Amino acid sequence: MDRREILKAAGVLLGVAISPSCSRALESGEDLNAAPASGELSADAQRIIEVLADLIIPETDTPGAIEAGVPQFIQQIVMDWYTAAERTIFLDGLAALDATSRSNWSLSFVELEPAQQAQLLAALEPVRGPQEQGGDALTAIFMPAGAAGEIPFYLKLKELTVLGYYTSEIGSTQELVYLPVPGRYDGDFELAEIGRQWTT
Amino acid sequence: MDNYDFDAIVVGSGISGGWAAKELCEKGLKTLVLERGRPLEHGAGYTGEHQPTWETEVRGLPLRDLYNDEYEIQSTSYAFNETTRHFWNNDSNNPYDWDPQHPWHWVRADVVGGRSLLWARQVYRWSDLDFAANKLDGHGCDWPIRYADIAPWYSHVEKFIGVSGQKLGLAQLPDGEFLKPMELNVLERHVAARIAEEFPERVMTIGRVAILTEPLPHSDRGTCHYCGPCHRGCSVGAYFSSLSSTLPAATATGNMTLRANAVVEGLDYEAGRITGVRVIDTETRERQTYTSKVVFLCASTVGSTQILLNSASDAFPNGLANTSGALGRYLMDHTYAVGAMGVFPGFEKYYPMGARPNGAYIPRYQNLEGGDEAGFYRGYGFQGGAARMNWQTMARLTPGFGAEFKNSLRTPGPWTMRLGGFGECLPYEDNYLDLHPTKKDRFGIPQARFRFTWHDNEIRLRDASKADAARMLRAAGAVSVTEYDAQAPGGAAIHEMGTARMGRDPADSVLNAFNQAHDVANLFVTDGSAMTSSACVNPSITYMALTARAVDYATTQMSEGAI
Ligand SMILES: Cc1cc2nc3c(=O)[nH]c(=O)nc-3n(C[C@H](O)[C@H](O)[C@H](O)COP(=O)(O)OP(=O)(O)OC[C@H]3O[C@@H](n4cnc5c(N)ncnc54)[C@H](O)[C@@H]3O)c2cc1C
């Protein structure tokens, strides 16, 4: 987490006291002026993103990423918001996934069985250092290894899917509990009364 | 009104200017308020209020190119985003200059109401420990006032703006006129109890905030509904801002004229008096000079100092009212963005409801007799709070994907608590702002230029606050504690002050005990520039109290014919 982000986070007194903003992980800081590649992702890339978003946040007793419009959100960020360097990491990641699929099964990624798709995605999960597992979680949040610009494809994809879902109207109001005007503060409120998170 | 356009002119409509306007108007003075920022209407101007994230342009993500190009400094604030950007200064339109080796963050608004819209509303009285500090340890000149001089004015202000808080009976943090306190949550109460056991001289309390937890008898402002981000604007007026509180009171008298988009370039001086206030219209660039019997500079520490420096004349070659040479010097802020956070096991049953726009507070406990027993002069307090990790944090900590991943994010993560230190900064002559010799802004006004360094005392105090924060969290049962220090540049705590300080001696200070310029009887400066030292608490309520007190003095002097 860079100095600027600690500065920002440290100012927040409120409930989200330590939540590092999503912007940190998404942000690289470099190459800000690179012209965005205008237009849409290729149809193939769009289909792969749909499959991936659905794998990460599927429909359960609440709607999943597809219904919440996450693929469109990912496309918007990748095409209009990402720097050229970030976009390259992301698009290369998509291409690599498809290439692996073709070399393993001679099929494009979207043509695979869901179990095969999940297997390929799971293979991208980074091996976590011991300090990132539970115990010293906070260190991991605050001082993650590596610069933001180097965040690999898999983590970018997961972060975008999560952000797109939980900040969507569906994620905010159906998966989480949306209470824009609580009217009171109760510091002893019990989780069991709602059983899920407030939308923050 | 004789030959004057107005009885009084107030420059700035922020926290200080709003107070000056209200008090002057209520005393019956025809008052002109000049504000460089855009007009902003209470309620209608709060376009980000209660806006759900899914309706924002990129779901709350920063607009990176725009922020980088036009809001380089302002966008470092936690309160800056698309729901508030319309309140903030555009750094490329209104640039300033700083020494890259000794940087300064100038954080500011650009609307009627100034930073009263954006502030975090924390309000703490100063004590005699603070007012006597310079005299006791010899850093800076002596304050010309003591707590007893200002105490009734704190009460006057608190009763009007509404301050919620808990009385503690501490000498170093005097109690005020409080509305009922907000509550600490279940983990904060546990930590407070553990701290009280382990460190009997320390106390953790709920923050004191200028937010209504109960209605005020004299006002129709609403009470807090705990939606959270006050800085987006509150159309029911639950938190104090110039727009919710002081400017409406001034308007109600029929004595106020408010002119937005009017940047004050300088003051005219002749024969011992301010004879004119020179204004440039920010839209048309038209120039105009207004006259009044008395002038109150409330343009913020930097704004007021810049105006005085830019009003040099034959009589005052180094800046208006600056025979002392103190103008622009002794710039202070607080040490900031330093502290610790920890994860707390247990309490999983609890998950607070409501977004409390306030946190926990630990008042200063070091060097309570003055001196440097603690290894540094002065002291620090802590602001912080406890909350459970949300989906955003937990998603980063949770491997995998799919239904199991989604279900695990449904409930909140572990409890965490953060304590951040705010430390006092000593006044140093070599921390200063002046006018850039060649760089001008779009109105032709010389740009403010800064040079600021934390000295050894601040560094020692900052390090000590970090270590104390970690120690307290551990003692309270945190399993994993992380210390942090953003090495914040000066200005980042947004408590800039000291550049036209009050003092007893005209040879080393700009203002007297009533915020009146030693050199010019009808000139008052009542914002942060008047501060002779910085204490370690948030300063704005002290600006308010000093402003009300100065108006009382000025109007008495005027009725006695002394001004
Ligand atoms: C995010 C944030 C959080 C904060 N939290 C706290 C807190 O919790 N507690 C606390 O005590 N303080 C806090 N502060 C600081 C607080 O906002 C300031 O101390 C306070 O607003 C200062 O009041 P002021 O009237 O001097 O300046 P401002 O409120 O800044 O008002 C000055 C006004 O003068 C205008 N002006 C400047 N120059 C000129 C000119 N040449 N001509 C005409 N008009 C001019 C400006 O546009 C502005 O509107 C916070 C600030 C920010 C931004």
mmCIF file of C-alpha atoms and ligand atoms in Angstrom, chain A residues 11 13, chain B residues 10-18 34-38 74 77-80 88 106-124 208-209 231 242 259 261-266 278-279 297-304 306-307 336 383 422 445 492-496 526-529 537-544 547, ligand 1:
data_model
loop_
_atom_site.group_PDB
_atom_site.id
_atom_site.type_symbol
_atom_site.label_atom_id
_atom_site.label_comp_id
_atom_site.label_asym_id
_atom_site.label_seq_id
_atom_site.Cartn_x
_atom_site.Cartn_y
_atom_site.Cartn_z
ATOM 1 C CA GLY A 11 -8.293 9.802 7.513
ATOM 2 C CA LEU A 13 -12.686 7.502 11.186
ATOM 3 C CA VAL B 10 -15.916 39.570 6.154
ATOM 4 C CA VAL B 11 -13.571 37.781 3.776
ATOM 5 C CA GLY B 12 -14.422 34.072 3.548
ATOM 6 C CA SER B 13 -17.615 32.171 4.326
ATOM 7 C CA GLY B 14 -16.110 29.035 5.874
ATOM 8 C CA ILE B 15 -16.105 28.064 9.517
ATOM 9 C CA SER B 16 -14.596 31.364 10.714
ATOM 10 C CA GLY B 17 -16.277 33.664 8.212
ATOM 11 C CA GLY B 18 -19.713 32.193 8.865
ATOM 12 C CA LEU B 34 -16.919 38.038 0.165
ATOM 13 C CA GLU B 35 -16.255 34.466 -0.925
ATOM 14 C CA ARG B 36 -14.035 33.386 -3.778
ATOM 15 C CA GLY B 37 -15.824 30.056 -4.214
ATOM 16 C CA ARG B 38 -18.915 29.243 -6.214
ATOM 17 C CA GLN B 74 -7.210 17.571 -3.037
ATOM 18 C CA SER B 77 -8.112 13.467 1.106
ATOM 19 C CA TYR B 78 -10.317 10.592 2.229
ATOM 20 C CA ALA B 79 -13.303 12.904 1.760
ATOM 21 C CA PHE B 80 -12.598 13.554 -1.915
ATOM 22 C CA TRP B 88 -13.304 21.096 -3.692
ATOM 23 C CA TRP B 106 -2.874 22.891 0.803
ATOM 24 C CA VAL B 107 -6.285 21.292 1.137
ATOM 25 C CA ARG B 108 -9.226 23.555 0.446
ATOM 26 C CA ALA B 109 -12.775 23.944 -0.781
ATOM 27 C CA ASP B 110 -13.994 26.323 -3.451
ATOM 28 C CA VAL B 111 -17.619 26.999 -2.566
ATOM 29 C CA VAL B 112 -19.655 29.170 -0.241
ATOM 30 C CA GLY B 113 -19.282 27.515 3.147
ATOM 31 C CA GLY B 114 -15.635 26.618 2.552
ATOM 32 C CA ARG B 115 -14.366 23.544 4.347
ATOM 33 C CA SER B 116 -17.261 23.608 6.807
ATOM 34 C CA LEU B 117 -18.974 21.383 4.242
ATOM 35 C CA LEU B 118 -16.154 18.839 4.242
ATOM 36 C CA TRP B 119 -14.764 18.795 7.740
ATOM 37 C CA ALA B 120 -14.883 15.765 10.046
ATOM 38 C CA ARG B 121 -16.680 17.796 12.763
ATOM 39 C CA GLN B 122 -14.382 16.792 15.629
ATOM 40 C CA VAL B 123 -14.356 19.564 18.222
ATOM 41 C CA TYR B 124 -12.212 19.795 21.345
ATOM 42 C CA ARG B 208 -16.884 15.109 20.470
ATOM 43 C CA VAL B 209 -18.607 16.171 17.276
ATOM 44 C CA HIS B 231 -19.078 15.431 3.899
ATOM 45 C CA SER B 242 -21.813 27.560 7.565
ATOM 46 C CA ARG B 259 -21.163 37.768 -2.706
ATOM 47 C CA ASN B 261 -17.237 34.296 -6.968
ATOM 48 C CA ALA B 262 -15.436 37.267 -5.441
ATOM 49 C CA VAL B 263 -11.742 36.775 -4.761
ATOM 50 C CA VAL B 264 -10.128 39.369 -2.521
ATOM 51 C CA GLU B 265 -6.853 40.439 -4.030
ATOM 52 C CA GLY B 266 -5.689 42.836 -1.352
ATOM 53 C CA ARG B 278 -10.186 44.989 -3.514
ATOM 54 C CA VAL B 279 -12.141 42.240 -5.223
ATOM 55 C CA LEU B 297 -10.196 38.323 7.438
ATOM 56 C CA CYS B 298 -11.555 34.774 7.674
ATOM 57 C CA ALA B 299 -10.201 33.421 4.410
ATOM 58 C CA SER B 300 -8.463 30.488 6.155
ATOM 59 C CA THR B 301 -4.891 30.502 7.385
ATOM 60 C CA VAL B 302 -3.359 30.517 3.948
ATOM 61 C CA GLY B 303 -5.993 32.705 2.301
ATOM 62 C CA SER B 304 -5.808 35.488 4.878
ATOM 63 C CA GLN B 306 -1.825 35.577 1.255
ATOM 64 C CA ILE B 307 -4.111 38.632 1.209
ATOM 65 C CA TYR B 336 -1.022 12.679 11.169
ATOM 66 C CA GLN B 383 -8.689 9.200 17.019
ATOM 67 C CA PHE B 422 -2.597 13.610 16.119
ATOM 68 C CA ILE B 445 -2.442 37.295 -7.845
ATOM 69 C CA ALA B 492 -2.173 16.773 5.267
ATOM 70 C CA ALA B 493 -3.916 16.897 8.651
ATOM 71 C CA ILE B 494 -5.679 20.022 7.309
ATOM 72 C CA HIS B 495 -5.030 21.850 10.562
ATOM 73 C CA GLU B 496 -2.805 24.539 9.078
ATOM 74 C CA THR B 526 -9.821 35.326 13.177
ATOM 75 C CA ASP B 527 -9.030 32.120 11.320
ATOM 76 C CA GLY B 528 -6.234 29.640 11.967
ATOM 77 C CA SER B 529 -3.562 32.129 11.050
ATOM 78 C CA VAL B 537 -6.634 18.735 19.105
ATOM 79 C CA ASN B 538 -8.661 19.680 16.066
ATOM 80 C CA PRO B 539 -8.614 23.453 15.972
ATOM 81 C CA SER B 540 -11.757 24.749 14.293
ATOM 82 C CA ILE B 541 -13.901 25.291 17.370
ATOM 83 C CA THR B 542 -11.156 27.513 18.708
ATOM 84 C CA TYR B 543 -11.323 29.586 15.521
ATOM 85 C CA MET B 544 -15.065 29.918 16.050
ATOM 86 C CA THR B 547 -14.058 34.896 16.066
HETATM 87 C C1 LIG C 1 -11.721 16.567 5.125
HETATM 88 C C2 LIG C 1 -11.513 17.552 6.239
HETATM 89 C C3 LIG C 1 -11.696 17.150 7.558
HETATM 90 C C4 LIG C 1 -11.523 18.067 8.592
HETATM 91 N N1 LIG C 1 -11.820 17.680 9.863
HETATM 92 C C5 LIG C 1 -11.769 18.584 10.859
HETATM 93 C C6 LIG C 1 -12.209 18.242 12.167
HETATM 94 O O1 LIG C 1 -12.674 17.133 12.416
HETATM 95 N N2 LIG C 1 -12.118 19.168 13.152
HETATM 96 C C7 LIG C 1 -11.605 20.411 12.917
HETATM 97 O O2 LIG C 1 -11.548 21.196 13.849
HETATM 98 N N3 LIG C 1 -11.199 20.768 11.674
HETATM 99 C C8 LIG C 1 -11.281 19.891 10.644
HETATM 100 N N4 LIG C 1 -10.896 20.250 9.381
HETATM 101 C C9 LIG C 1 -10.323 21.587 9.191
HETATM 102 C C10 LIG C 1 -11.403 22.648 9.073
HETATM 103 O O3 LIG C 1 -12.188 22.400 7.943
HETATM 104 C C11 LIG C 1 -10.750 24.018 8.999
HETATM 105 O O4 LIG C 1 -9.966 24.213 10.141
HETATM 106 C C12 LIG C 1 -11.787 25.125 8.964
HETATM 107 O O5 LIG C 1 -12.681 24.964 7.900
HETATM 108 C C13 LIG C 1 -11.083 26.453 8.895
HETATM 109 O O6 LIG C 1 -12.037 27.472 8.863
HETATM 110 P P1 LIG C 1 -11.758 28.781 8.048
HETATM 111 O O7 LIG C 1 -12.999 29.581 8.046
HETATM 112 O O8 LIG C 1 -10.525 29.398 8.543
HETATM 113 O O9 LIG C 1 -11.401 28.255 6.584
HETATM 114 P P2 LIG C 1 -12.391 27.629 5.471
HETATM 115 O O10 LIG C 1 -13.473 26.855 6.099
HETATM 116 O O11 LIG C 1 -11.491 26.969 4.527
HETATM 117 O O12 LIG C 1 -13.021 28.924 4.829
HETATM 118 C C14 LIG C 1 -12.247 29.928 4.212
HETATM 119 C C15 LIG C 1 -13.047 30.504 3.070
HETATM 120 O O13 LIG C 1 -12.395 31.657 2.573
HETATM 121 C C16 LIG C 1 -12.434 31.636 1.164
HETATM 122 N N5 LIG C 1 -11.311 32.419 0.650
HETATM 123 C C17 LIG C 1 -10.000 32.100 0.678
HETATM 124 N N6 LIG C 1 -9.270 33.071 0.110
HETATM 125 C C18 LIG C 1 -10.133 34.043 -0.280
HETATM 126 C C19 LIG C 1 -9.968 35.278 -0.934
HETATM 127 N N7 LIG C 1 -8.750 35.728 -1.286
HETATM 128 N N8 LIG C 1 -11.069 36.017 -1.203
HETATM 129 C C20 LIG C 1 -12.301 35.568 -0.867
HETATM 130 N N9 LIG C 1 -12.509 34.388 -0.237
HETATM 131 C C21 LIG C 1 -11.433 33.636 0.057
HETATM 132 C C22 LIG C 1 -12.338 30.167 0.826
HETATM 133 O O14 LIG C 1 -12.842 29.922 -0.471
HETATM 134 C C23 LIG C 1 -13.173 29.533 1.920
HETATM 135 O O15 LIG C 1 -14.526 29.389 1.575
HETATM 136 C C24 LIG C 1 -11.092 19.386 8.320
HETATM 137 C C25 LIG C 1 -10.909 19.783 6.989
HETATM 138 C C26 LIG C 1 -11.126 18.887 5.954
HETATM 139 C C27 LIG C 1 -10.964 19.359 4.541
#
